[in-house]
Amino acid sequence: MSALILKGKNNDWEMICGLEIHCQIISKSKIYSPSSTAYGSDVNENVSFIDVAMPGMLPSLNKECVRQALKTGIALNAKVNKYSAFARKNYFYADLPQGYQITQDKFPIIGEGVVKIELENGETKEIGIERLHIEQDTAKSIHDISPTKTFIDFNRAGVGLMELVTKPDFRSPEEVGAFLRKLRSIVRYLGTCDGNMDEGSMRCDASVSIRPVGEKEFRPRAEIKNVNSVKFACQAVEYEANRQLEIYESGGSMEQESRQFDPVSGETKFMRKKEYAHEYRYFPEPDLLPLVLTDEFIAEIKADMVELPDEKKERFVKELGLTPYDAKVICENKETAEFFEKAAKGHDAKKVANWLMGDFFAMLNEKKLTLEQSPISAENLGELVELVTSNVINGKTAKDVFEIMAETGENPSKIVEEKGLKQVTDTGAIEKIIDEIIASNPDNVASYKAGKTNLMGWFVGQVMKASHGKANPTLVNQILVQRLD
Ligand code: MN
C-alpha cells in the first residue's frame, strides 16, 4: 500500500485526492476562431474579433481540437461520447471578454476511463477518469509591468483546452506524482499537449480532503488551484492533508474552499470560499451546434493512434528482453524511447539499455545537455556496444572510447582503428605476457598456490597493464587459471 496515513491522537486518517487538469491542446489555430496559437508571438498579435468578443461575432469549432481530444480520450481508455454539446459558463473577469467561457457541461466529449500508474514499490494502481471535455482558455493577465495597472495579452484567449477530471482515487502524494507524470508522458507521445507544466500548458488543480480510516463519506475538500509542477503538486497535497489533520485534531471543522500553493514556504494559502457549479449559471451555448461524431471519424482516429508508453514498454520487455524497470525509465520520455530503439537496432538491446541508462545519461547530465544535443548519436552508441559484444574491444577500452565519443562525436569503429585499441585475442600473445609476469613474481605465485586465491585479481591487473588494457579479460582469466592451478 502506498497510502498516506496520518496519525491522529485517537485514530488514523487517510488522504483523499482528485485532480482536475487543464491541458492546452496542440493545434495551429484556436478552438473557436482562426487565430494562430503560435507560442512566443508578440503580445496581442494573434487576436481575432471572435477572441475579444466583438458584438455579432460567432464561434466555429476547430475540428483539429476535436481530433486531439478524441486521441487523448482513447489513450486514457475512456468512453468516446458520439454526442456532446457546448455550454456557457458565466462569470465576469477582465481576461474573459465574453463574460462567459464556452465549455462543455452535461455532455462532455469523453466519459469515464482508467489510467494505470506504477508505484515505487513495484505495485500498479488504476486511477479512474471521470470525464474529459473541451473548452477555451482565457487571456493572460500581466501584473508585473505597472504597479497600478494590469495588462492583458489576448494571444491565449480562445486557445483550446482539454479539461480532465479524475475520480477521487488518489491516496498519497506519490500516486498524484505518478499520475501526472503518466498523463504528461501520454499527451507528449500523442502530440496533443506539450505537457510543460512550468509554462502553464498543463495546469493542475488538486482537491484534498481527509477522513478517519474506515469512514465512508467524504469530508469537505480544499481545492488547490493551478499547481505548476509535479513536485509542487506532491508537496501541496501532503501539506494540505496535514493542515486539515491539525484542524480536525484541534476540534475544528472544514468548509469547501479554494487555496493556493506557495512554493517558497511550501504551504497552501486561503484564496476564497469555493464557488459552486450553480453559481456559473451554465446553459446550452446557442452559437454552436451539438457535436455529433460519426463512426468513420472515430475509426479514422483510432487507426491513426501512435504506440503509447505502456504498449512500448511491454514490447521492450517482451521482444527486446529489457527489465520492466529499464523499460519504464526509457519509455517515460518519447524521445528517449526513440533514441533507444534506434541505438538498439541490430545490437544487444539489454546492453544498449545499460549503456544508455548508465554512462550515457551520466554524460548528458554532466555536460548539461538534452538528448537532442547529445554528441553521441544513437547509431554510434549501438555500434560501440556491438564492438564489445563482438569482442573487438573489451569493456574497459569501451569506456575510454565512450569518453572520446563524448568529446568528439566521432564514430567508435574509427576511434578504435585510429588509436589501435582492438583487444588482443591472440592466445599466444597473452600467454607470453602471463609467463613473463609469473616468472618475475615468484613470491606472489607461491602465496597464490598456498591458498591466497584473491591474488588472482592482482595477476589479472598486471596482465591488463602490460597489454595496455587491450587483452581480452576472459582469455586472461582462463589462461591464468590454467597456469597457476
Ligand atoms: Mn475548466
Short mmCIF file of C-alpha atoms and ligand atoms in Angstrom, two decimals:
data_model
loop_
_atom_site.label_atom_id
_atom_site.label_comp_id
_atom_site.label_asym_id
_atom_site.label_seq_id
_atom_site.Cartn_x
_atom_site.Cartn_y
_atom_site.Cartn_z
CA MET A 1 0.00 0.00 0.00
CA SER A 2 1.24 3.42 -0.83
CA ALA A 3 -1.49 5.31 1.04
CA LEU A 4 -0.56 8.31 3.14
CA ILE A 5 -1.77 7.58 6.67
CA LEU A 6 -1.83 10.48 9.12
CA LYS A 7 -1.52 9.78 12.80
CA GLY A 8 -4.18 11.43 14.94
CA LYS A 9 -4.46 11.30 18.73
CA ASN A 10 -7.17 8.64 18.74
CA ASN A 11 -7.22 7.27 15.21
CA ASP A 12 -5.53 7.15 11.84
CA TRP A 13 -6.62 9.39 8.97
CA GLU A 14 -6.32 8.84 5.24
CA MET A 15 -5.86 11.38 2.48
CA ILE A 16 -8.37 11.54 -0.40
CA CYS A 17 -7.48 13.45 -3.53
CA GLY A 18 -8.88 14.03 -7.00
CA LEU A 19 -7.32 16.06 -9.80
CA GLU A 20 -8.57 18.43 -12.47
CA ILE A 21 -6.02 19.06 -15.14
CA HIS A 22 -6.20 21.63 -17.91
CA CYS A 23 -4.11 20.68 -20.94
CA GLN A 24 -3.55 23.18 -23.72
CA ILE A 25 -4.36 21.48 -26.99
CA ILE A 26 -1.69 21.47 -29.68
CA SER A 27 -3.39 22.89 -32.78
CA LYS A 28 -2.43 25.51 -35.33
CA SER A 29 -5.44 27.71 -34.61
CA LYS A 30 -7.67 28.41 -31.64
CA ILE A 31 -10.67 26.29 -30.72
CA TYR A 32 -13.44 28.70 -31.88
CA SER A 33 -11.54 31.14 -34.12
CA PRO A 34 -8.95 31.03 -36.92
CA SER A 35 -6.29 32.95 -34.90
CA SER A 36 -2.87 31.37 -34.62
CA THR A 37 -1.78 29.66 -31.40
CA ALA A 38 1.93 30.21 -32.13
CA TYR A 39 3.95 30.42 -28.91
CA GLY A 40 6.31 33.36 -28.48
CA SER A 41 4.42 35.74 -30.78
CA ASP A 42 4.28 39.45 -29.97
CA VAL A 43 1.77 40.43 -27.33
CA ASN A 44 -1.79 40.67 -28.72
CA GLU A 45 -0.61 39.60 -32.15
CA ASN A 46 -2.79 36.51 -32.52
CA VAL A 47 -6.16 38.02 -31.78
CA SER A 48 -9.34 37.97 -33.85
CA PHE A 49 -12.65 39.75 -33.29
CA ILE A 50 -14.03 36.45 -32.01
CA ASP A 51 -11.31 36.15 -29.35
CA VAL A 52 -12.13 39.55 -27.89
CA ALA A 53 -15.90 39.02 -28.20
CA MET A 54 -16.80 41.80 -30.58
CA PRO A 55 -20.59 42.08 -30.96
CA GLY A 56 -22.01 39.81 -33.63
CA MET A 57 -19.01 37.50 -33.87
CA LEU A 58 -19.80 33.80 -33.98
CA PRO A 59 -17.55 30.94 -32.87
CA SER A 60 -16.98 27.93 -35.08
CA LEU A 61 -15.49 24.70 -33.80
CA ASN A 62 -11.94 23.72 -34.84
CA LYS A 63 -12.04 20.08 -35.99
CA GLU A 64 -8.39 19.57 -35.09
CA CYS A 65 -9.11 20.31 -31.42
CA VAL A 66 -11.86 17.67 -31.50
CA ARG A 67 -9.45 15.18 -33.07
CA GLN A 68 -6.83 15.88 -30.37
CA ALA A 69 -9.35 15.45 -27.55
CA LEU A 70 -10.51 12.15 -29.02
CA LYS A 71 -6.98 10.83 -29.33
CA THR A 72 -6.35 11.73 -25.70
CA GLY A 73 -9.60 10.13 -24.56
CA ILE A 74 -8.86 6.92 -26.43
CA ALA A 75 -5.37 6.80 -24.90
CA LEU A 76 -6.95 7.15 -21.43
CA ASN A 77 -9.05 4.05 -22.15
CA ALA A 78 -12.09 6.27 -21.87
CA LYS A 79 -15.54 6.23 -23.42
CA VAL A 80 -15.95 8.37 -26.52
CA ASN A 81 -19.30 10.15 -26.47
CA LYS A 82 -20.65 10.36 -30.00
CA TYR A 83 -22.94 13.14 -28.85
CA SER A 84 -21.52 16.06 -26.90
CA ALA A 85 -22.62 19.67 -26.52
CA PHE A 86 -21.30 23.09 -25.57
CA ALA A 87 -22.40 25.27 -22.69
CA ARG A 88 -21.78 28.75 -21.38
CA LYS A 89 -20.11 29.06 -18.01
CA ASN A 90 -20.88 32.60 -16.90
CA TYR A 91 -18.54 34.70 -14.85
CA PHE A 92 -17.07 38.15 -15.13
CA TYR A 93 -13.35 38.69 -15.33
CA ALA A 94 -11.12 41.00 -17.34
CA ASP A 95 -9.32 38.12 -19.05
CA LEU A 96 -12.66 36.76 -20.34
CA PRO A 97 -14.17 39.44 -22.61
CA GLN A 98 -17.25 37.37 -23.49
CA GLY A 99 -18.31 37.28 -19.86
CA TYR A 100 -18.64 33.54 -20.22
CA GLN A 101 -16.46 30.60 -21.18
CA ILE A 102 -17.63 28.28 -23.93
CA THR A 103 -17.09 24.85 -22.41
CA GLN A 104 -18.88 21.53 -22.12
CA ASP A 105 -21.04 20.78 -19.12
CA LYS A 106 -23.58 17.95 -19.07
CA PHE A 107 -22.37 16.37 -22.31
CA PRO A 108 -18.57 16.07 -22.38
CA ILE A 109 -16.84 14.62 -25.45
CA ILE A 110 -15.11 11.93 -23.34
CA GLY A 111 -16.62 9.95 -20.49
CA GLU A 112 -15.23 7.52 -17.93
CA GLY A 113 -11.85 5.90 -18.36
CA VAL A 114 -8.95 4.41 -16.46
CA VAL A 115 -5.21 5.06 -16.26
CA LYS A 116 -2.73 2.64 -14.75
CA ILE A 117 0.09 4.11 -12.68
CA GLU A 118 3.24 2.40 -11.41
CA LEU A 119 4.42 2.99 -7.85
CA GLU A 120 7.88 2.90 -6.29
CA ASN A 121 7.23 -0.46 -4.62
CA GLY A 122 6.52 -2.04 -7.99
CA GLU A 123 2.75 -2.13 -7.48
CA THR A 124 0.37 -0.70 -10.02
CA LYS A 125 -2.85 1.14 -9.33
CA GLU A 126 -5.76 2.16 -11.52
CA ILE A 127 -6.96 5.75 -11.39
CA GLY A 128 -10.47 6.41 -12.62
CA ILE A 129 -11.12 9.16 -15.14
CA GLU A 130 -14.45 10.90 -14.63
CA ARG A 131 -14.52 12.84 -17.91
CA LEU A 132 -12.62 14.99 -20.35
CA HIS A 133 -14.21 18.00 -22.01
CA ILE A 134 -13.02 20.74 -24.34
CA GLU A 135 -13.22 24.47 -23.75
CA GLN A 136 -11.44 27.76 -24.44
CA ASP A 137 -8.57 29.24 -22.48
CA THR A 138 -8.75 32.76 -21.06
CA ALA A 139 -6.43 35.65 -21.89
CA LYS A 140 -3.40 36.19 -19.73
CA SER A 141 -3.28 38.97 -17.13
CA ILE A 142 0.11 40.57 -16.67
CA HIS A 143 0.61 42.21 -13.29
CA ASP A 144 4.30 43.00 -13.28
CA ILE A 145 4.58 45.75 -15.90
CA SER A 146 2.98 48.53 -13.88
CA PRO A 147 2.43 48.91 -10.14
CA THR A 148 -1.08 50.29 -10.69
CA LYS A 149 -2.34 48.63 -13.87
CA THR A 150 -2.95 45.12 -15.13
CA PHE A 151 -2.18 44.42 -18.77
CA ILE A 152 -3.89 41.72 -20.76
CA ASP A 153 -2.43 39.58 -23.53
CA PHE A 154 -5.22 38.09 -25.63
CA ASN A 155 -2.97 35.70 -27.54
CA ARG A 156 -4.02 32.92 -25.18
CA ALA A 157 -7.73 33.83 -25.29
CA GLY A 158 -9.53 31.06 -27.13
CA VAL A 159 -6.69 28.54 -27.29
CA GLY A 160 -8.21 25.07 -26.97
CA LEU A 161 -8.08 23.26 -23.64
CA MET A 162 -8.86 19.72 -22.60
CA GLU A 163 -10.04 19.59 -19.01
CA LEU A 164 -9.51 16.17 -17.50
CA VAL A 165 -11.28 15.29 -14.25
CA THR A 166 -10.24 12.21 -12.28
CA LYS A 167 -12.20 10.32 -9.68
CA PRO A 168 -11.12 10.89 -6.05
CA ASP A 169 -8.88 7.83 -6.26
CA PHE A 170 -5.56 9.22 -5.01
CA ARG A 171 -4.48 8.20 -1.53
CA SER A 172 -0.94 9.59 -1.42
CA PRO A 173 1.27 12.33 -2.87
CA GLU A 174 3.27 9.60 -4.62
CA GLU A 175 0.18 8.49 -6.56
CA VAL A 176 -0.54 12.09 -7.57
CA GLY A 177 3.01 12.45 -8.89
CA ALA A 178 2.93 9.12 -10.72
CA PHE A 179 -0.35 10.05 -12.41
CA LEU A 180 0.80 13.50 -13.52
CA ARG A 181 3.99 12.04 -14.99
CA LYS A 182 1.98 9.32 -16.72
CA LEU A 183 -0.51 11.80 -18.17
CA ARG A 184 2.28 14.08 -19.33
CA SER A 185 4.02 11.17 -20.97
CA ILE A 186 0.79 10.11 -22.76
CA VAL A 187 -0.08 13.56 -24.15
CA ARG A 188 3.50 14.05 -25.30
CA TYR A 189 3.52 10.69 -27.07
CA LEU A 190 0.24 11.64 -28.71
CA GLY A 191 1.32 15.18 -29.54
CA THR A 192 -1.97 16.51 -28.15
CA CYS A 193 -0.38 18.77 -25.49
CA ASP A 194 3.26 19.65 -24.86
CA GLY A 195 2.80 18.88 -21.15
CA ASN A 196 5.03 21.73 -19.98
CA MET A 197 3.65 22.47 -16.54
CA ASP A 198 6.11 25.28 -15.83
CA GLU A 199 4.96 27.13 -18.95
CA GLY A 200 1.32 26.65 -17.99
CA SER A 201 0.35 24.41 -20.88
CA MET A 202 -0.58 21.73 -18.34
CA ARG A 203 -2.14 23.08 -15.13
CA CYS A 204 -3.26 21.02 -12.19
CA ASP A 205 -5.92 21.64 -9.54
CA ALA A 206 -5.87 19.17 -6.66
CA SER A 207 -8.85 18.61 -4.35
CA VAL A 208 -7.80 17.26 -0.99
CA SER A 209 -9.76 16.02 1.99
CA ILE A 210 -9.03 13.60 4.79
CA ARG A 211 -11.17 11.20 6.83
CA PRO A 212 -10.67 8.71 9.63
CA VAL A 213 -9.66 5.34 8.19
CA GLY A 214 -12.86 3.29 7.90
CA GLU A 215 -15.20 6.27 7.48
CA LYS A 216 -17.19 6.02 4.24
CA GLU A 217 -18.34 9.58 3.47
CA PHE A 218 -16.11 12.25 2.02
CA ARG A 219 -15.48 15.33 4.13
CA PRO A 220 -15.32 18.91 2.75
CA ARG A 221 -12.34 19.40 0.48
CA ALA A 222 -9.89 22.15 -0.28
CA GLU A 223 -9.10 22.74 -3.93
CA ILE A 224 -5.52 23.80 -4.53
CA LYS A 225 -5.51 25.81 -7.77
CA ASN A 226 -3.04 25.93 -10.65
CA VAL A 227 -0.08 24.00 -9.34
CA ASN A 228 2.66 24.21 -11.95
CA SER A 229 4.99 21.28 -11.37
CA VAL A 230 4.74 17.63 -10.42
CA LYS A 231 6.94 18.20 -7.40
CA PHE A 232 4.81 21.10 -6.16
CA ALA A 233 1.64 19.05 -6.64
CA CYS A 234 3.05 16.32 -4.38
CA GLN A 235 4.21 18.85 -1.79
CA ALA A 236 0.92 20.75 -1.90
CA VAL A 237 -1.35 17.74 -1.27
CA GLU A 238 0.86 16.45 1.53
CA TYR A 239 0.95 19.84 3.24
CA GLU A 240 -2.80 20.25 2.83
CA ALA A 241 -3.62 16.82 4.29
CA ASN A 242 -1.54 17.60 7.36
CA ARG A 243 -3.08 21.05 7.70
CA GLN A 244 -6.56 19.51 7.73
CA LEU A 245 -5.47 16.93 10.29
CA GLU A 246 -4.43 19.74 12.63
CA ILE A 247 -7.82 21.42 12.16
CA TYR A 248 -9.79 18.27 13.00
CA GLU A 249 -7.48 17.24 15.82
CA SER A 250 -7.95 20.63 17.48
CA GLY A 251 -11.72 20.26 17.28
CA GLY A 252 -12.25 22.45 14.20
CA SER A 253 -14.17 21.78 11.01
CA MET A 254 -13.54 22.26 7.29
CA GLU A 255 -15.52 24.18 4.71
CA GLN A 256 -15.11 23.74 0.97
CA GLU A 257 -12.62 26.35 -0.20
CA SER A 258 -10.04 27.24 -2.85
CA ARG A 259 -6.38 27.53 -1.86
CA GLN A 260 -3.12 28.44 -3.47
CA PHE A 261 0.22 26.66 -3.09
CA ASP A 262 3.22 28.82 -2.27
CA PRO A 263 6.35 27.01 -3.48
CA VAL A 264 8.62 29.22 -1.36
CA SER A 265 7.04 28.42 2.01
CA GLY A 266 5.71 25.03 0.92
CA GLU A 267 2.29 25.99 2.33
CA THR A 268 -1.20 26.28 0.89
CA LYS A 269 -2.94 29.59 1.50
CA PHE A 270 -6.60 30.54 1.59
CA MET A 271 -7.91 32.17 -1.62
CA ARG A 272 -11.68 32.15 -1.43
CA LYS A 273 -14.66 30.13 -0.41
CA LYS A 274 -15.29 27.59 -3.14
CA GLU A 275 -17.77 28.60 -5.79
CA TYR A 276 -20.42 26.01 -6.65
CA ALA A 277 -21.43 24.92 -10.15
CA HIS A 278 -24.85 26.60 -9.96
CA GLU A 279 -23.20 29.98 -9.43
CA TYR A 280 -21.93 29.82 -13.01
CA ARG A 281 -25.46 29.63 -14.42
CA TYR A 282 -24.50 27.10 -17.07
CA PHE A 283 -26.81 27.00 -20.06
CA PRO A 284 -26.55 25.49 -23.57
CA GLU A 285 -24.34 27.51 -25.94
CA PRO A 286 -26.72 28.86 -28.60
CA ASP A 287 -23.97 29.72 -31.10
CA LEU A 288 -22.61 26.18 -31.50
CA LEU A 289 -24.48 23.08 -32.59
CA PRO A 290 -24.07 19.92 -30.55
CA LEU A 291 -21.11 17.86 -31.71
CA VAL A 292 -22.10 14.56 -33.28
CA LEU A 293 -19.27 12.21 -34.21
CA THR A 294 -19.58 9.64 -36.93
CA ASP A 295 -18.25 6.10 -36.55
CA GLU A 296 -15.97 6.72 -39.53
CA PHE A 297 -14.38 9.75 -37.87
CA ILE A 298 -13.75 7.81 -34.66
CA ALA A 299 -12.39 4.82 -36.58
CA GLU A 300 -10.06 7.08 -38.55
CA ILE A 301 -8.59 8.46 -35.33
CA LYS A 302 -8.24 5.01 -33.77
CA ALA A 303 -6.39 3.82 -36.85
CA ASP A 304 -4.04 6.77 -36.57
CA MET A 305 -3.02 6.24 -32.91
CA VAL A 306 0.68 6.10 -32.08
CA GLU A 307 2.20 3.43 -29.86
CA LEU A 308 1.63 4.57 -26.25
CA PRO A 309 4.18 4.41 -23.42
CA ASP A 310 2.62 1.29 -21.84
CA GLU A 311 2.50 -0.56 -25.15
CA LYS A 312 6.06 0.39 -25.96
CA LYS A 313 7.19 -0.67 -22.51
CA GLU A 314 5.56 -4.06 -22.89
CA ARG A 315 7.14 -4.56 -26.29
CA PHE A 316 10.61 -3.63 -24.97
CA VAL A 317 10.24 -6.20 -22.20
CA LYS A 318 8.80 -8.96 -24.39
CA GLU A 319 10.71 -8.51 -27.61
CA LEU A 320 13.94 -6.86 -26.53
CA GLY A 321 14.36 -8.51 -23.13
CA LEU A 322 14.60 -5.34 -21.04
CA THR A 323 13.73 -5.46 -17.36
CA PRO A 324 10.37 -3.80 -16.56
CA TYR A 325 12.22 -1.10 -14.64
CA ASP A 326 14.59 -0.24 -17.51
CA ALA A 327 11.69 -0.26 -19.96
CA LYS A 328 9.69 2.08 -17.72
CA VAL A 329 12.52 4.59 -17.40
CA ILE A 330 13.29 4.51 -21.11
CA CYS A 331 9.66 4.76 -22.22
CA GLU A 332 8.57 7.60 -19.95
CA ASN A 333 10.00 10.05 -22.45
CA LYS A 334 9.13 9.55 -26.10
CA GLU A 335 12.43 10.94 -27.40
CA THR A 336 14.44 8.66 -25.10
CA ALA A 337 12.45 5.65 -26.27
CA GLU A 338 13.02 6.53 -29.90
CA PHE A 339 16.74 7.14 -29.32
CA PHE A 340 17.00 3.78 -27.58
CA GLU A 341 15.22 1.93 -30.37
CA LYS A 342 17.49 3.46 -32.95
CA ALA A 343 20.59 2.60 -30.89
CA ALA A 344 19.46 -0.95 -30.14
CA LYS A 345 18.56 -1.80 -33.71
CA GLY A 346 20.53 -4.92 -34.69
CA HIS A 347 22.51 -4.96 -31.42
CA ASP A 348 22.21 -6.44 -27.94
CA ALA A 349 19.27 -4.35 -26.65
CA LYS A 350 19.86 -5.10 -22.97
CA LYS A 351 23.47 -3.97 -23.20
CA VAL A 352 22.43 -0.86 -25.11
CA ALA A 353 19.92 -0.10 -22.33
CA ASN A 354 22.67 -0.46 -19.72
CA TRP A 355 24.92 1.95 -21.55
CA LEU A 356 22.08 4.37 -22.17
CA MET A 357 20.91 4.47 -18.55
CA GLY A 358 24.43 4.40 -17.14
CA ASP A 359 27.31 6.19 -18.84
CA PHE A 360 25.20 7.90 -21.49
CA PHE A 361 22.69 9.64 -19.18
CA ALA A 362 25.53 10.47 -16.77
CA MET A 363 27.42 12.10 -19.64
CA LEU A 364 24.41 14.22 -20.67
CA ASN A 365 23.86 15.19 -17.06
CA GLU A 366 27.44 16.19 -16.54
CA LYS A 367 27.56 18.23 -19.73
CA LYS A 368 24.07 19.65 -19.02
CA LEU A 369 22.86 18.60 -22.45
CA THR A 370 19.47 17.46 -23.67
CA LEU A 371 19.12 14.25 -25.64
CA GLU A 372 18.84 16.23 -28.88
CA GLN A 373 22.15 17.93 -28.12
CA SER A 374 23.98 14.68 -27.43
CA PRO A 375 27.41 14.48 -29.11
CA ILE A 376 26.93 10.72 -29.34
CA SER A 377 24.37 9.64 -31.90
CA ALA A 378 22.07 6.66 -31.35
CA GLU A 379 23.76 4.77 -34.18
CA ASN A 380 27.24 5.33 -32.70
CA LEU A 381 26.12 4.18 -29.24
CA GLY A 382 24.74 0.99 -30.80
CA GLU A 383 27.97 0.46 -32.71
CA LEU A 384 30.05 0.87 -29.54
CA VAL A 385 28.01 -1.85 -27.84
CA GLU A 386 28.48 -4.05 -30.90
CA LEU A 387 32.27 -3.63 -30.72
CA VAL A 388 32.14 -5.04 -27.19
CA THR A 389 29.71 -7.89 -27.88
CA SER A 390 31.71 -8.99 -30.90
CA ASN A 391 34.92 -8.93 -28.82
CA VAL A 392 36.64 -6.26 -30.92
CA ILE A 393 37.29 -4.25 -27.76
CA ASN A 394 36.91 -5.12 -24.11
CA GLY A 395 34.67 -3.38 -21.60
CA LYS A 396 37.42 -1.20 -20.21
CA THR A 397 38.51 0.06 -23.62
CA ALA A 398 34.84 0.73 -24.41
CA LYS A 399 34.72 3.21 -21.53
CA ASP A 400 37.74 5.02 -22.97
CA VAL A 401 36.24 5.04 -26.46
CA PHE A 402 33.00 6.36 -24.99
CA GLU A 403 34.91 9.27 -23.41
CA ILE A 404 36.41 10.16 -26.79
CA MET A 405 33.00 9.91 -28.47
CA ALA A 406 31.53 12.26 -25.88
CA GLU A 407 34.27 14.80 -26.66
CA THR A 408 34.46 14.48 -30.42
CA GLY A 409 31.20 12.88 -31.53
CA GLU A 410 33.25 10.50 -33.65
CA ASN A 411 32.35 7.02 -34.80
CA PRO A 412 33.59 4.32 -32.35
CA SER A 413 34.99 1.96 -35.02
CA LYS A 414 37.02 4.82 -36.42
CA ILE A 415 38.37 5.70 -32.95
CA VAL A 416 39.31 2.06 -32.27
CA GLU A 417 41.03 1.79 -35.66
CA GLU A 418 42.95 5.07 -35.40
CA LYS A 419 44.11 4.57 -31.81
CA GLY A 420 44.87 0.86 -32.25
CA LEU A 421 42.57 -0.16 -29.41
CA LYS A 422 41.47 -3.56 -30.70
CA GLN A 423 41.71 -6.10 -27.96
CA VAL A 424 44.29 -8.84 -28.06
CA THR A 425 42.54 -12.15 -28.53
CA ASP A 426 45.67 -13.86 -29.76
CA THR A 427 46.16 -16.59 -27.14
CA GLY A 428 49.88 -16.84 -27.85
CA ALA A 429 50.46 -13.17 -27.19
CA ILE A 430 48.53 -13.27 -23.93
CA GLU A 431 50.33 -16.44 -22.82
CA LYS A 432 53.64 -14.74 -23.40
CA ILE A 433 52.71 -11.81 -21.16
CA ILE A 434 51.40 -14.14 -18.47
CA ASP A 435 54.51 -16.28 -18.47
CA GLU A 436 56.67 -13.21 -18.04
CA ILE A 437 54.60 -12.00 -15.09
CA ILE A 438 54.64 -15.41 -13.44
CA ALA A 439 58.40 -15.67 -13.90
CA SER A 440 59.13 -12.27 -12.37
CA ASN A 441 56.78 -12.63 -9.37
CA PRO A 442 57.64 -15.96 -7.72
CA ASP A 443 56.57 -14.75 -4.25
CA ASN A 444 53.03 -13.98 -5.32
CA VAL A 445 52.82 -17.21 -7.26
CA ALA A 446 53.83 -19.10 -4.13
CA SER A 447 51.29 -17.22 -1.97
CA TYR A 448 48.58 -17.93 -4.51
CA LYS A 449 49.39 -21.62 -4.57
CA ALA A 450 49.44 -21.62 -0.75
CA GLY A 451 45.78 -20.56 -0.78
CA LYS A 452 45.75 -16.77 -1.20
CA THR A 453 43.45 -17.06 -4.17
CA ASN A 454 42.35 -13.45 -4.05
CA LEU A 455 45.72 -12.65 -5.65
CA MET A 456 44.05 -13.63 -8.93
CA GLY A 457 42.78 -10.07 -9.25
CA TRP A 458 46.29 -8.73 -8.90
CA PHE A 459 47.57 -11.05 -11.66
CA VAL A 460 44.75 -10.04 -13.99
CA GLY A 461 45.56 -6.40 -13.30
CA GLN A 462 49.23 -6.94 -14.16
CA VAL A 463 48.39 -8.63 -17.44
CA MET A 464 45.93 -5.92 -18.43
CA LYS A 465 48.52 -3.26 -17.57
CA ALA A 466 51.20 -4.99 -19.62
CA SER A 467 48.81 -5.28 -22.59
CA HIS A 468 47.89 -1.58 -22.26
CA GLY A 469 44.34 -2.58 -21.37
CA LYS A 470 43.79 -4.39 -24.64
CA ALA A 471 43.91 -8.05 -23.58
CA ASN A 472 40.66 -9.94 -23.70
CA PRO A 473 39.83 -10.33 -19.98
CA THR A 474 38.04 -13.66 -20.44
CA LEU A 475 41.11 -15.19 -22.09
CA VAL A 476 43.40 -13.65 -19.48
CA ASN A 477 41.40 -15.28 -16.72
CA GLN A 478 41.27 -18.65 -18.45
CA ILE A 479 45.00 -18.80 -19.11
CA LEU A 480 45.95 -17.54 -15.65
CA VAL A 481 43.81 -20.23 -14.04
CA GLN A 482 45.47 -22.88 -16.22
CA ARG A 483 48.96 -21.66 -15.40
CA LEU A 484 48.53 -21.12 -11.68
CA ASP A 485 46.33 -24.03 -10.62
MN MN B 1 -12.04 24.40 -16.99
#
